[in-house]
Structures are given as C-alpha cells and as structure tokens.
C-alpha cells in the first residue's frame, strides 16, 4: 500500500469525486459529478490545507481522505477537520482507513495544525475513538 497526496496523482480526482458523490454529496440535490470533481481537483493541487490524499494497493486506488479548513457555526472555534475518509467495500478490513487517518494526523502535525477535529457517522465512532483517544 502506498499513500500520497492527490496532487501527486491528479488523474485520480474523478474517481475520488465519484466516491464522494455516491457516499455523501448525493444528499445535496444540486450536487453533480462535474461539480464534485472540480472541487476535489482544486483541493488536489495542494500540499497545504485543504488537501486530499489517497491510498493505492498496487496500481488500484483503494481509499481517500481530506483535511479541510471550515468555519461551522455549530462548532465555533473548531477549524481544521479530518473529512471524507472513504475506502471502497472491496478494500475494507485491510487497515486502509487507519493508514489514511494516521497520514492526516502526521500532516496536521507537520503543518502545525493546533487541533484536528472530525464528525462521523455512528458506525465509525469506534474506529475514530481508537485512533484519536
């Protein structure tokens, strides 16, 4: 397994965008694959926040995640977020989520992010608790 910034393999932006659209963005009726791809591609061109990172198993894309800067009214003062950790079903159970999260934590430390926050779906709470507590 190899993890890298999406900036180093921008040809994967459309694949990552497709995952994000299927998993989360479809909730927004205005979301389109083109729009999500543009956003991912914009963030992919960075080695600073916001940043997208991906995992490959051999030559196959096997996961993605992001660190974002957000100002959310319901979370005043919480700015840096681990977001959109995604691993397709066929690659789950191989430690890829853990690898993505550890990479994000390392990057946040390297970029001197004071704190990295996350919100997650109920079924992922144990995973995140085991890696952040």
PDB file of C-alpha atoms in Angstrom:
ATOM      1  CA  UNK A   1       0.000   0.000   0.000  1.00  0.00           C
ATOM      2  CA  UNK A   2       1.190   3.475  -0.825  1.00  0.00           C
ATOM      3  CA  UNK A   3      -0.269   6.754   0.393  1.00  0.00           C
ATOM      4  CA  UNK A   4       0.290  10.024  -1.404  1.00  0.00           C
ATOM      5  CA  UNK A   5      -1.195  13.437  -1.962  1.00  0.00           C
ATOM      6  CA  UNK A   6      -3.753  13.580  -4.720  1.00  0.00           C
ATOM      7  CA  UNK A   7      -1.630  16.465  -6.044  1.00  0.00           C
ATOM      8  CA  UNK A   8       0.919  13.788  -6.993  1.00  0.00           C
ATOM      9  CA  UNK A   9      -1.645  11.695  -8.914  1.00  0.00           C
ATOM     10  CA  UNK A  10      -4.293  14.172 -10.140  1.00  0.00           C
ATOM     11  CA  UNK A  11      -5.647  11.649 -12.647  1.00  0.00           C
ATOM     12  CA  UNK A  12      -7.462  10.012  -9.690  1.00  0.00           C
ATOM     13  CA  UNK A  13      -9.545  13.144  -8.906  1.00  0.00           C
ATOM     14  CA  UNK A  14     -12.564  11.942 -10.887  1.00  0.00           C
ATOM     15  CA  UNK A  15     -12.515   8.544  -9.140  1.00  0.00           C
ATOM     16  CA  UNK A  16     -12.365  10.192  -5.703  1.00  0.00           C
ATOM     17  CA  UNK A  17     -15.152  12.596  -6.695  1.00  0.00           C
ATOM     18  CA  UNK A  18     -17.322   9.696  -7.824  1.00  0.00           C
ATOM     19  CA  UNK A  19     -16.867   8.000  -4.431  1.00  0.00           C
ATOM     20  CA  UNK A  20     -17.720  11.227  -2.598  1.00  0.00           C
ATOM     21  CA  UNK A  21     -20.801  11.819  -4.735  1.00  0.00           C
ATOM     22  CA  UNK A  22     -22.086   8.281  -4.163  1.00  0.00           C
ATOM     23  CA  UNK A  23     -21.342   8.274  -0.436  1.00  0.00           C
ATOM     24  CA  UNK A  24     -22.213  11.801   0.745  1.00  0.00           C
ATOM     25  CA  UNK A  25     -22.716  14.525  -1.859  1.00  0.00           C
ATOM     26  CA  UNK A  26     -25.793  12.912  -3.417  1.00  0.00           C
ATOM     27  CA  UNK A  27     -27.735  14.211  -0.401  1.00  0.00           C
ATOM     28  CA  UNK A  28     -27.482  17.680  -1.974  1.00  0.00           C
ATOM     29  CA  UNK A  29     -29.909  17.699  -4.928  1.00  0.00           C
ATOM     30  CA  UNK A  30     -27.737  20.294  -6.688  1.00  0.00           C
ATOM     31  CA  UNK A  31     -24.587  18.141  -6.492  1.00  0.00           C
ATOM     32  CA  UNK A  32     -23.205  16.844  -9.768  1.00  0.00           C
ATOM     33  CA  UNK A  33     -20.249  14.644 -10.594  1.00  0.00           C
ATOM     34  CA  UNK A  34     -18.729  17.535 -12.523  1.00  0.00           C
ATOM     35  CA  UNK A  35     -19.077  19.901  -9.555  1.00  0.00           C
ATOM     36  CA  UNK A  36     -17.656  17.431  -7.039  1.00  0.00           C
ATOM     37  CA  UNK A  37     -14.808  16.588  -9.442  1.00  0.00           C
ATOM     38  CA  UNK A  38     -13.943  20.287  -9.820  1.00  0.00           C
ATOM     39  CA  UNK A  39     -13.849  20.734  -6.053  1.00  0.00           C
ATOM     40  CA  UNK A  40     -11.722  17.639  -5.495  1.00  0.00           C
ATOM     41  CA  UNK A  41      -9.377  18.633  -8.335  1.00  0.00           C
ATOM     42  CA  UNK A  42      -8.968  22.114  -6.828  1.00  0.00           C
ATOM     43  CA  UNK A  43      -8.077  20.662  -3.419  1.00  0.00           C
ATOM     44  CA  UNK A  44      -5.883  18.037  -5.091  1.00  0.00           C
ATOM     45  CA  UNK A  45      -3.494  20.679  -6.360  1.00  0.00           C
ATOM     46  CA  UNK A  46      -2.285  21.479  -2.892  1.00  0.00           C
ATOM     47  CA  UNK A  47       0.253  20.247  -0.424  1.00  0.00           C
ATOM     48  CA  UNK A  48      -1.340  22.518   2.164  1.00  0.00           C
ATOM     49  CA  UNK A  49      -4.801  22.622   3.671  1.00  0.00           C
ATOM     50  CA  UNK A  50      -7.234  21.878   2.149  1.00  0.00           C
ATOM     51  CA  UNK A  51      -5.576  18.723   0.923  1.00  0.00           C
ATOM     52  CA  UNK A  52      -6.711  15.381  -0.449  1.00  0.00           C
ATOM     53  CA  UNK A  53      -4.694  12.198  -0.025  1.00  0.00           C
ATOM     54  CA  UNK A  54      -5.142   8.741  -1.496  1.00  0.00           C
ATOM     55  CA  UNK A  55      -4.033   5.148  -0.988  1.00  0.00           C
ATOM     56  CA  UNK A  56      -3.136   2.741  -3.778  1.00  0.00           C
ATOM     57  CA  UNK A  57      -2.870  -1.028  -3.462  1.00  0.00           C
ATOM     58  CA  UNK A  58      -0.577  -1.801  -6.344  1.00  0.00           C
ATOM     59  CA  UNK A  59      -1.902   0.419  -9.101  1.00  0.00           C
ATOM     60  CA  UNK A  60      -5.507   0.349  -7.816  1.00  0.00           C
ATOM     61  CA  UNK A  61      -6.995   3.322  -5.976  1.00  0.00           C
ATOM     62  CA  UNK A  62      -8.115   1.980  -2.602  1.00  0.00           C
ATOM     63  CA  UNK A  63      -9.043   4.959  -0.447  1.00  0.00           C
ATOM     64  CA  UNK A  64      -9.072   8.708   0.041  1.00  0.00           C
ATOM     65  CA  UNK A  65      -9.375  11.365   2.702  1.00  0.00           C
ATOM     66  CA  UNK A  66      -9.060  15.093   3.280  1.00  0.00           C
ATOM     67  CA  UNK A  67      -8.006  17.724   5.751  1.00  0.00           C
ATOM     68  CA  UNK A  68     -10.128  20.868   5.419  1.00  0.00           C
ATOM     69  CA  UNK A  69     -10.395  24.287   6.994  1.00  0.00           C
ATOM     70  CA  UNK A  70     -14.007  25.073   7.861  1.00  0.00           C
ATOM     71  CA  UNK A  71     -15.859  27.598   9.936  1.00  0.00           C
ATOM     72  CA  UNK A  72     -19.030  25.864  11.019  1.00  0.00           C
ATOM     73  CA  UNK A  73     -21.471  27.913  13.103  1.00  0.00           C
ATOM     74  CA  UNK A  74     -22.368  24.923  15.258  1.00  0.00           C
ATOM     75  CA  UNK A  75     -18.655  24.326  16.067  1.00  0.00           C
ATOM     76  CA  UNK A  76     -17.334  27.800  16.844  1.00  0.00           C
ATOM     77  CA  UNK A  77     -13.552  27.835  17.074  1.00  0.00           C
ATOM     78  CA  UNK A  78     -13.096  24.384  15.521  1.00  0.00           C
ATOM     79  CA  UNK A  79     -11.338  24.981  12.197  1.00  0.00           C
ATOM     80  CA  UNK A  80      -9.303  22.017  10.941  1.00  0.00           C
ATOM     81  CA  UNK A  81     -11.259  18.902  10.055  1.00  0.00           C
ATOM     82  CA  UNK A  82     -10.430  15.353   9.046  1.00  0.00           C
ATOM     83  CA  UNK A  83     -13.050  14.676   6.420  1.00  0.00           C
ATOM     84  CA  UNK A  84     -14.299  12.281   3.789  1.00  0.00           C
ATOM     85  CA  UNK A  85     -12.304   9.218   4.733  1.00  0.00           C
ATOM     86  CA  UNK A  86     -13.508   6.690   2.194  1.00  0.00           C
ATOM     87  CA  UNK A  87     -12.469   3.124   1.409  1.00  0.00           C
ATOM     88  CA  UNK A  88     -14.456   1.101  -1.144  1.00  0.00           C
ATOM     89  CA  UNK A  89     -16.104  -2.070   0.107  1.00  0.00           C
ATOM     90  CA  UNK A  90     -13.643  -4.385  -1.646  1.00  0.00           C
ATOM     91  CA  UNK A  91     -10.721  -2.827   0.272  1.00  0.00           C
ATOM     92  CA  UNK A  92     -12.258  -2.562   3.726  1.00  0.00           C
ATOM     93  CA  UNK A  93     -10.713  -4.537   6.564  1.00  0.00           C
ATOM     94  CA  UNK A  94      -7.156  -4.065   5.279  1.00  0.00           C
ATOM     95  CA  UNK A  95      -6.136  -1.175   7.545  1.00  0.00           C
ATOM     96  CA  UNK A  96      -6.553   1.468   4.861  1.00  0.00           C
ATOM     97  CA  UNK A  97      -8.760   3.753   6.977  1.00  0.00           C
ATOM     98  CA  UNK A  98      -6.191   3.624   9.744  1.00  0.00           C
ATOM     99  CA  UNK A  99      -3.448   4.456   7.253  1.00  0.00           C
ATOM    100  CA  UNK A 100      -5.429   7.459   5.950  1.00  0.00           C
ATOM    101  CA  UNK A 101      -6.141   8.729   9.453  1.00  0.00           C
ATOM    102  CA  UNK A 102      -2.542   8.344  10.608  1.00  0.00           C
ATOM    103  CA  UNK A 103      -1.365  10.166   7.472  1.00  0.00           C
ATOM    104  CA  UNK A 104      -3.792  13.012   8.212  1.00  0.00           C
ATOM    105  CA  UNK A 105      -2.590  13.248  11.801  1.00  0.00           C
ATOM    106  CA  UNK A 106       1.024  13.317  10.625  1.00  0.00           C
ATOM    107  CA  UNK A 107       0.311  16.020   8.033  1.00  0.00           C
ATOM    108  CA  UNK A 108      -1.607  18.092  10.575  1.00  0.00           C
ATOM    109  CA  UNK A 109       1.352  17.893  12.964  1.00  0.00           C
ATOM    110  CA  UNK A 110       3.790  18.748  10.154  1.00  0.00           C
ATOM    111  CA  UNK A 111       1.681  21.784   9.176  1.00  0.00           C
ATOM    112  CA  UNK A 112       1.415  22.829  12.842  1.00  0.00           C
ATOM    113  CA  UNK A 113      -2.356  22.485  12.944  1.00  0.00           C
ATOM    114  CA  UNK A 114      -3.302  23.201  16.573  1.00  0.00           C
ATOM    115  CA  UNK A 115      -6.124  20.605  16.639  1.00  0.00           C
ATOM    116  CA  UNK A 116      -7.764  18.295  14.132  1.00  0.00           C
ATOM    117  CA  UNK A 117     -11.489  17.652  14.538  1.00  0.00           C
ATOM    118  CA  UNK A 118     -13.943  15.244  12.980  1.00  0.00           C
ATOM    119  CA  UNK A 119     -17.595  14.401  12.737  1.00  0.00           C
ATOM    120  CA  UNK A 120     -18.565  10.926  11.692  1.00  0.00           C
ATOM    121  CA  UNK A 121     -21.400   8.559  11.180  1.00  0.00           C
ATOM    122  CA  UNK A 122     -22.393   6.454  14.174  1.00  0.00           C
ATOM    123  CA  UNK A 123     -20.999   3.200  12.732  1.00  0.00           C
ATOM    124  CA  UNK A 124     -17.496   4.761  12.527  1.00  0.00           C
ATOM    125  CA  UNK A 125     -17.246   6.105  16.085  1.00  0.00           C
ATOM    126  CA  UNK A 126     -15.238   3.150  17.441  1.00  0.00           C
ATOM    127  CA  UNK A 127     -12.689   3.379  14.630  1.00  0.00           C
ATOM    128  CA  UNK A 128     -12.029   7.048  15.276  1.00  0.00           C
ATOM    129  CA  UNK A 129     -12.044   6.683  19.053  1.00  0.00           C
ATOM    130  CA  UNK A 130      -9.374   4.003  18.817  1.00  0.00           C
ATOM    131  CA  UNK A 131      -7.148   6.275  16.744  1.00  0.00           C
ATOM    132  CA  UNK A 132      -7.683   9.615  18.471  1.00  0.00           C
ATOM    133  CA  UNK A 133      -8.099   8.863  22.167  1.00  0.00           C
TER     134      UNK A 133
END
